[in-house]
Coordinates of C-alpha atoms in Angstrom, one line a residue:
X1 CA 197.9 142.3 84.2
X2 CA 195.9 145.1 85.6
X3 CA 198.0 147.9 84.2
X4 CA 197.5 145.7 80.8
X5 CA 193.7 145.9 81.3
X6 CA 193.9 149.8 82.3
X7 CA 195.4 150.1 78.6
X8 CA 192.9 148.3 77.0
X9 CA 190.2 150.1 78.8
X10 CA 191.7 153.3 78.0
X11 CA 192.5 152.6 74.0
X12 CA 188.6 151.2 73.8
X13 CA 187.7 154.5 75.5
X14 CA 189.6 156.8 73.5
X15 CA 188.5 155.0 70.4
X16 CA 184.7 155.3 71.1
X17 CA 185.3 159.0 71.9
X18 CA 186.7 159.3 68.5
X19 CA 183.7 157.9 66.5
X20 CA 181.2 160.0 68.9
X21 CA 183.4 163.0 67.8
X22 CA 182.9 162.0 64.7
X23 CA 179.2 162.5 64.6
X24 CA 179.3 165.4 66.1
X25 CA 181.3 166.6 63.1
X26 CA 178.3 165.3 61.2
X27 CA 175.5 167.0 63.4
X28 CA 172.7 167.8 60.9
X29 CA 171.5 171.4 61.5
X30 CA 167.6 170.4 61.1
X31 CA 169.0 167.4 64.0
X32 CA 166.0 168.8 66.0
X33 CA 163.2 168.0 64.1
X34 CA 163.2 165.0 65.9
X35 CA 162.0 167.0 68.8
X36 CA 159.8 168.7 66.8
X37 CA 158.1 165.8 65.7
X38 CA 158.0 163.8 68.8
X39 CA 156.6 167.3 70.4
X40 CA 153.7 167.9 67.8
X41 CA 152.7 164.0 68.3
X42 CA 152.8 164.0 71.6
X43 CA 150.1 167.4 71.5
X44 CA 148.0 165.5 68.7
X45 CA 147.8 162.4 71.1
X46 CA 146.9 164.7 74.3
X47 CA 144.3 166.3 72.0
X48 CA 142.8 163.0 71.3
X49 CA 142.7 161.5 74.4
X50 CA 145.2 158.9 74.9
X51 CA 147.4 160.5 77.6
X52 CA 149.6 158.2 78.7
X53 CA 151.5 157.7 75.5
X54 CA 151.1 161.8 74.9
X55 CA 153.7 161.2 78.3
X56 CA 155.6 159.1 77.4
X57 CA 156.8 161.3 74.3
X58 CA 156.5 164.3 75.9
X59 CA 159.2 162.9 78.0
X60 CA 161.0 161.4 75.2
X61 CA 161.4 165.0 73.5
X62 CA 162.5 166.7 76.6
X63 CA 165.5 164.3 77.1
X64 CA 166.3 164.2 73.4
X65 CA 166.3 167.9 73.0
X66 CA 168.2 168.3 76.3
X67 CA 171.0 165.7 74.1
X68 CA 170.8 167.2 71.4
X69 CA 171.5 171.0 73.0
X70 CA 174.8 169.0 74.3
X71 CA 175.8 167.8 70.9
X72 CA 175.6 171.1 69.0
X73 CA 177.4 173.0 72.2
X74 CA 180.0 170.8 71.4
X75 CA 180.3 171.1 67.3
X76 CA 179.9 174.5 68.6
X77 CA 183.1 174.5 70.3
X78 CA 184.9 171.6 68.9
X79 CA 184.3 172.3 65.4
X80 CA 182.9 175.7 64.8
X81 CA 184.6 175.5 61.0
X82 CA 182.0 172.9 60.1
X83 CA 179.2 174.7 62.0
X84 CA 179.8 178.0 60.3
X85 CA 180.3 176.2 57.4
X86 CA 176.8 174.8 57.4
X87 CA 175.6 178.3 58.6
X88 CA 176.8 179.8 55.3
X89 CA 175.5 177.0 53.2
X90 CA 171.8 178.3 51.7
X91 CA 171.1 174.5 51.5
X92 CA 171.7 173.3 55.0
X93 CA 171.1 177.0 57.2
X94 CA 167.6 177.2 57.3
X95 CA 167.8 173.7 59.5
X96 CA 169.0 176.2 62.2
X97 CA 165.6 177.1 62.9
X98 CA 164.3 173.5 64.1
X99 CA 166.1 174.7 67.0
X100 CA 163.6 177.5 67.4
X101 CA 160.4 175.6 66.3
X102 CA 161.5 172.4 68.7
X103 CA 161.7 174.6 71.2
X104 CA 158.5 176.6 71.1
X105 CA 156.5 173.2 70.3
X106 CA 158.3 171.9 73.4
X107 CA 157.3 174.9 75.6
X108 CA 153.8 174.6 74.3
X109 CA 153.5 170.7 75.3
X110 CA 155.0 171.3 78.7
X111 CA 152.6 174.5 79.3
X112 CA 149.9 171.9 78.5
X113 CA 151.3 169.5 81.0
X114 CA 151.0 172.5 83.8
X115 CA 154.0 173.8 83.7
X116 CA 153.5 177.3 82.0
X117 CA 157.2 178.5 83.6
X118 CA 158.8 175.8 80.8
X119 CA 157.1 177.5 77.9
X120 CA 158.3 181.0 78.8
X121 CA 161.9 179.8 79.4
X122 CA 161.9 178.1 76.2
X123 CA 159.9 180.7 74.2
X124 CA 162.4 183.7 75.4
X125 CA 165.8 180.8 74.1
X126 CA 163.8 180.2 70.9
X127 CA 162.8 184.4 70.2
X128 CA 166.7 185.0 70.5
X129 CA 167.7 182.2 68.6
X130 CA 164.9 183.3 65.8
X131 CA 166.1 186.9 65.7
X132 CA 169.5 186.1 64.9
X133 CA 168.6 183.0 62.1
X134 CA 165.9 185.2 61.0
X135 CA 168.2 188.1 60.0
X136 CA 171.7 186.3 60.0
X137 CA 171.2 183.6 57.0
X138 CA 169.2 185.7 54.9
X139 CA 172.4 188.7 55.3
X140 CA 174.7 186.1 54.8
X141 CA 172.8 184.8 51.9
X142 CA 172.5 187.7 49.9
X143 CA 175.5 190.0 51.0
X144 CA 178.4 187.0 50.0
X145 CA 180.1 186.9 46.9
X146 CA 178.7 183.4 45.0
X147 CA 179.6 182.0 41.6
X148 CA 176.2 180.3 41.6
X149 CA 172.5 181.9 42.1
X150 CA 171.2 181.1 45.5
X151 CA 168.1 179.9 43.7
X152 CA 170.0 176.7 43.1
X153 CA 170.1 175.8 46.9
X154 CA 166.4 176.5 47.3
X155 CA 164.8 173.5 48.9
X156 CA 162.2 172.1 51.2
X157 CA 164.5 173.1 54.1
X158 CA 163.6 177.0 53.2
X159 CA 160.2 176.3 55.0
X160 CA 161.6 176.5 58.0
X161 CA 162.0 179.8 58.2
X162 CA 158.6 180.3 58.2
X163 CA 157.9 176.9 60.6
X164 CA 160.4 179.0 63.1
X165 CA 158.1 182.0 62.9
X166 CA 155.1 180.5 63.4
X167 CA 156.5 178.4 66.2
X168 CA 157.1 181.9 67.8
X169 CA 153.7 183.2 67.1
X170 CA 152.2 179.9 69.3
X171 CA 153.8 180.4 72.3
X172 CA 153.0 184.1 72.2
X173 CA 149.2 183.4 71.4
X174 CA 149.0 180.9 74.0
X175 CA 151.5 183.3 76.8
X176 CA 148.7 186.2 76.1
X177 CA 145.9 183.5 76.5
X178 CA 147.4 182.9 80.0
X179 CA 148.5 186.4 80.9
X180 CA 145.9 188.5 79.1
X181 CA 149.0 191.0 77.8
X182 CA 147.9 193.2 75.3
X183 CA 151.9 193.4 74.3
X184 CA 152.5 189.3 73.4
X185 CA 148.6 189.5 71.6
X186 CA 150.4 191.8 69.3
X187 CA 153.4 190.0 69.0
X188 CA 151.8 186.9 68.2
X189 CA 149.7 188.3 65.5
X190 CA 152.6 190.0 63.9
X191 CA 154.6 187.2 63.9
X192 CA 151.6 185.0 62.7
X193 CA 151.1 187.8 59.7
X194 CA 155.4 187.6 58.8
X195 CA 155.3 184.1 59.0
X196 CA 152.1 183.9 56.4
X197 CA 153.8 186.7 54.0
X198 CA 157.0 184.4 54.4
X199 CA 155.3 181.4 53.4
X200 CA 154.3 183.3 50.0
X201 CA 157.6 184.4 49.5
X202 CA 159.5 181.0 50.0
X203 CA 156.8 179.0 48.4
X204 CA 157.7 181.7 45.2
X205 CA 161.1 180.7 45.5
X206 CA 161.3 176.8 46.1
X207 CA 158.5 176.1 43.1
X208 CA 161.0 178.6 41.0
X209 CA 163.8 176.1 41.6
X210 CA 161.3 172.9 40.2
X211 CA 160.4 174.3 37.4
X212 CA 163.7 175.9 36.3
X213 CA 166.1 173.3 37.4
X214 CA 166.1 169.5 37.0
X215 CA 164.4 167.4 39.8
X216 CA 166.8 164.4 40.6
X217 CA 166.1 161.6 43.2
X218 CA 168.7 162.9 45.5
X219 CA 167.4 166.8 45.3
X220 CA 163.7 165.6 45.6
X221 CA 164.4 164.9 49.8
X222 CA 161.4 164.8 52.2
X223 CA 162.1 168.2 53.2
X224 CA 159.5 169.4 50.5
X225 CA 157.1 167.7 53.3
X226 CA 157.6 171.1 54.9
X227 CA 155.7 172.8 52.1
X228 CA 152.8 171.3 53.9
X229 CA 154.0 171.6 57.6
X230 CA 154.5 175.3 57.1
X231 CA 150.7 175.7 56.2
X232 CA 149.7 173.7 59.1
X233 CA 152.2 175.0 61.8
X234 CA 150.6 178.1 60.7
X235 CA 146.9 177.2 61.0
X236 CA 147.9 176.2 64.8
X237 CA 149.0 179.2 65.4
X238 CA 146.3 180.8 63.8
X239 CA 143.8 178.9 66.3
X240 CA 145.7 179.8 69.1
X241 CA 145.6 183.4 67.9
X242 CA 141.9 183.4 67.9
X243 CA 141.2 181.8 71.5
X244 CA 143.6 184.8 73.2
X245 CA 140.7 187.2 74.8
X246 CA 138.1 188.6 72.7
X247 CA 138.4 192.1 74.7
X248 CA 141.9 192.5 73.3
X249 CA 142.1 194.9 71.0
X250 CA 144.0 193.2 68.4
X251 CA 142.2 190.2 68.5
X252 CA 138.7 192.4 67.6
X253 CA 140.4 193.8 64.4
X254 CA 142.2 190.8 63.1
X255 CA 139.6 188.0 64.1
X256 CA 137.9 187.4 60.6
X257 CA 141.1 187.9 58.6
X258 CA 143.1 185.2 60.8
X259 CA 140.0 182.8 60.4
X260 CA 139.7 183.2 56.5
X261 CA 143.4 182.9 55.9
X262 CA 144.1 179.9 58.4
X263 CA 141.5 178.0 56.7
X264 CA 142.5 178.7 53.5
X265 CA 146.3 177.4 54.4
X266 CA 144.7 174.7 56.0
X267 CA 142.7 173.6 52.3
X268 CA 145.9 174.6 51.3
X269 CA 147.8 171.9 52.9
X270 CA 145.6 169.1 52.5
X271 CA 146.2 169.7 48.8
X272 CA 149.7 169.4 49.1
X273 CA 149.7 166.0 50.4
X274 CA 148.8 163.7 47.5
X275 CA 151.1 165.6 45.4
X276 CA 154.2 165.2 48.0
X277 CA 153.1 161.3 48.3
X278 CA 153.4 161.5 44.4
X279 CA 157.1 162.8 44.9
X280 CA 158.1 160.3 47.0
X281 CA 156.7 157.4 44.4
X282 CA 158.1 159.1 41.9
X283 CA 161.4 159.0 44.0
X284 CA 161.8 155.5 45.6
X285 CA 159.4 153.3 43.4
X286 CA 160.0 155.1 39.5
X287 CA 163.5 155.7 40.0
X288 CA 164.7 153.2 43.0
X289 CA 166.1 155.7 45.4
X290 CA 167.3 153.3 48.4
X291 CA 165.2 153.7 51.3
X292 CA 167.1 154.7 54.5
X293 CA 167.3 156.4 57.3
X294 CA 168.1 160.3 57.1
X295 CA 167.5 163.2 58.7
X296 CA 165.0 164.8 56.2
X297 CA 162.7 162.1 56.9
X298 CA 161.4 163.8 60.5
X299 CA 159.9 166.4 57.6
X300 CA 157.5 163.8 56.6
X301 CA 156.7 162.9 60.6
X302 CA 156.1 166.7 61.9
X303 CA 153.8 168.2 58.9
X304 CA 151.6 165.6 59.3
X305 CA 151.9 165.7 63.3
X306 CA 151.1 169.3 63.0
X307 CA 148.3 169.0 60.5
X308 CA 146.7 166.6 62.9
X309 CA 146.6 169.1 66.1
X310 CA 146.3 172.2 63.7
X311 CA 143.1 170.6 62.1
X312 CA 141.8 169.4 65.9
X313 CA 142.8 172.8 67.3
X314 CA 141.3 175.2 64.5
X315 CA 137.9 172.4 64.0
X316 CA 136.9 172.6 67.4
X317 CA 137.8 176.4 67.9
X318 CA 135.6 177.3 64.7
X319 CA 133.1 174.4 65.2
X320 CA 134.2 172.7 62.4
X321 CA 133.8 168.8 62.6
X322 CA 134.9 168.0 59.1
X323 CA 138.6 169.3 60.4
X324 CA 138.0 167.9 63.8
X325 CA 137.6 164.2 61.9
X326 CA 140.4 165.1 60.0
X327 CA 142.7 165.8 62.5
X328 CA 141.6 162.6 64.9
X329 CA 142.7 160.2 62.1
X330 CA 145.8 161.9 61.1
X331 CA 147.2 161.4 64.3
X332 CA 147.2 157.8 64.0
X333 CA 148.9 158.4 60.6
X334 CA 151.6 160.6 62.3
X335 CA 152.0 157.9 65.2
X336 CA 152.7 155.1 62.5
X337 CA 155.1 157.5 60.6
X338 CA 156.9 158.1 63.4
X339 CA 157.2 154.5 64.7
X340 CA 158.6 153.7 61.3
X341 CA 161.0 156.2 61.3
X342 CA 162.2 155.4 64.8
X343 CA 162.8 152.2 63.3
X344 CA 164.8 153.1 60.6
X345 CA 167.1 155.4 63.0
X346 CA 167.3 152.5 65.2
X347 CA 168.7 150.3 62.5
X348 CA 171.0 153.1 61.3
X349 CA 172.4 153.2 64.7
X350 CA 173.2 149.7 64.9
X351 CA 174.7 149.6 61.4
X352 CA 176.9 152.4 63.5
X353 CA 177.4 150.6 66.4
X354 CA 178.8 147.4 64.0
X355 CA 181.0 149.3 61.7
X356 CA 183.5 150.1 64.6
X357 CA 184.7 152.9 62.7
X358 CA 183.3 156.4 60.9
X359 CA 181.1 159.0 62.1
X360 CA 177.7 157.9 60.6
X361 CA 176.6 155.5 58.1
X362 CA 175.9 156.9 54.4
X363 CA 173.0 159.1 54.6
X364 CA 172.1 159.4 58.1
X365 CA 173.0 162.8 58.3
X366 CA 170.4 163.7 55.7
X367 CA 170.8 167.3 53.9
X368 CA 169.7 170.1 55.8

């Protein structure tokens, strides 16, 4: 009888091993925008006050990314087909670079909770990681043969190139805050500038695809949320450029021109988001795309996580109230955003847990 039991123990084992591999087969490459979002909210919530929750998701993020980092280690080495295959797909690579932007807004929380060590460890991971996305996808973008134009993969997901960057120029803004190094001033502002010009450039790119291809409930995912996030991650990291030492001399020469242009993005943003909520009427209510869980849906929950603490961070920096208001209710906005998507993920995972076989239920890997 035991030896029966051992069997039995072992088969249930081997079976639940199986479906785990199976997700890891599925592993979304923008899988950490989760920690992105959680990150961002937990910063808007510290900026407004209420720390104890700001904890509690601070924590939350730390042990999700440190699961997540295990589940891509092993696609990496398990199946590295399907991860390279999702490298070289214009569609799904630029999710890559949630690594590098969960990583930095990770660093950045964690230097806020006193540990300054964290962000530098984090921020060094997410430079490397940048530098190879940064030049990799784009090389294998262009330099493959294709029988379709790239233009046709264009998507919200694009804007996380420029999310990745700016996530970059943060932590160096708030290292040469800490340190006073004339070196990581300069790198910060640089990488704030690429990351502006990039925003241009993609922005060209992705509104090319709408208005030369047709928009279909499926195509029209929440990544196009990021169209605002990357004008907002970018207004943080503008405000955190402009509180690094006044004595620097980078920060003399570039003050005004960081000012101007963040608050420009910033009006920039807030324009975007009626027009996004439009899309997503357009997409679930005019032509009944089921509402579920999938991955793209952290895009909604981190834009407006990150226009809450960019709009708090650059208002009070600037002494603008308007922004500062702003900000302080958006958070709230974020918090219920994220509770409902938490929800959904939950249910998704006990659809999962039910089925007893398959990776993941139908859309919860999402599409970048």
């Amino acid at each position: 009888m035991p030896s029966v039991n051992r069997e039995s123990v072992a088969t249930t084992s081997n079976g639940a091993l199986r479906r785990l591999d199976g997700v890891i087969q599925a592993f979304p490459p923008a899988a950490f925008s989760f920690v992105m979002a959680t990150g961002i909210l937990s910063t808007g919530l510290w900026l407004v006050g209420h720390r104890a929750s700001s904890v509690v998701l601070m924590w939350i993020a730390v042990a999700s990314g440190v699961l997540l980092s295990i589940a891509l280690v092993w696609r990496a080495i398990s199946h590295r087909s399907k991860l390279m295959a999702d490298a070289n797909n214009p569609a799904k690579a630029f999710g890559f670079f949630t690594i590098v932007a969960g990583a930095d807004v990770m660093g950045l929380r964690l230097e806020i909770a006193g540990m300054p060590a964290a962000l530098l460890v984090l921020a060094g991971i997410a430079a490397v990681v940048w530098v190879a996305l940064t030049y990799g996808v784009p090389a294998s973008m262009l330099l493959r043969d294709r029988s379709t134009p790239i233009l046709h993969d264009a998507n919200g997901s694009w804007f996380l190139w420029v999310v990745g960057t700016q996530s970059i120029a943060n932590a160096l803004a708030v290292i040469a805050r800490n340190s006073h190094h004339d070196l990581a001033a300069v790198g910060a502002t640089a990488a704030w500038g690429i990351g502006l010009v990039l925003y241009l450039l993609v922005s060209t790119l992705v509104t090319l695809r709408m208005l030369t291809l047709p928009n279909r409930p499926e195509t029209l995912s929440p990544t196009y949320w990021i169209f605002m996030g990357a004008t907002a991650i970018t207004v943080l990291a503008g405000a955190n450029v402009l509180s690094m030492p006044d004595d620097l001399a980078i920060a003399i020469s570039t003050h005004t021109f960081v000012a101007g242009a963040s608050f420009v993005l910033w009006a920039l943003g807030m324009w975007w988001i009626p027009l996004l909520v439009l899309f997503g009427i357009w997409r679930h209510v005019v032509c009944h795309y089921p509402m579920s869980y999938e991955t793209g849906l952290w895009a909604i929950v981190f834009p407006l996580g990150m226009m809450s603490a960019a709009s708090i961070s650059f208002g009070r920096g600037e002494s603008i109230a308007v922004m500062v208001g702003i900000g302080e209710v958006g958070v709230w906005i974020a918090a219920a955003a994220w509770i409902a998507t938490v929800a959904l993920m939950l249910a998704c995972f006990i659809r999962w847990l039910r089925a007893g076989s398959g990776p993941v239920p139908a859309g919860a890997e999402g599409d970048a």
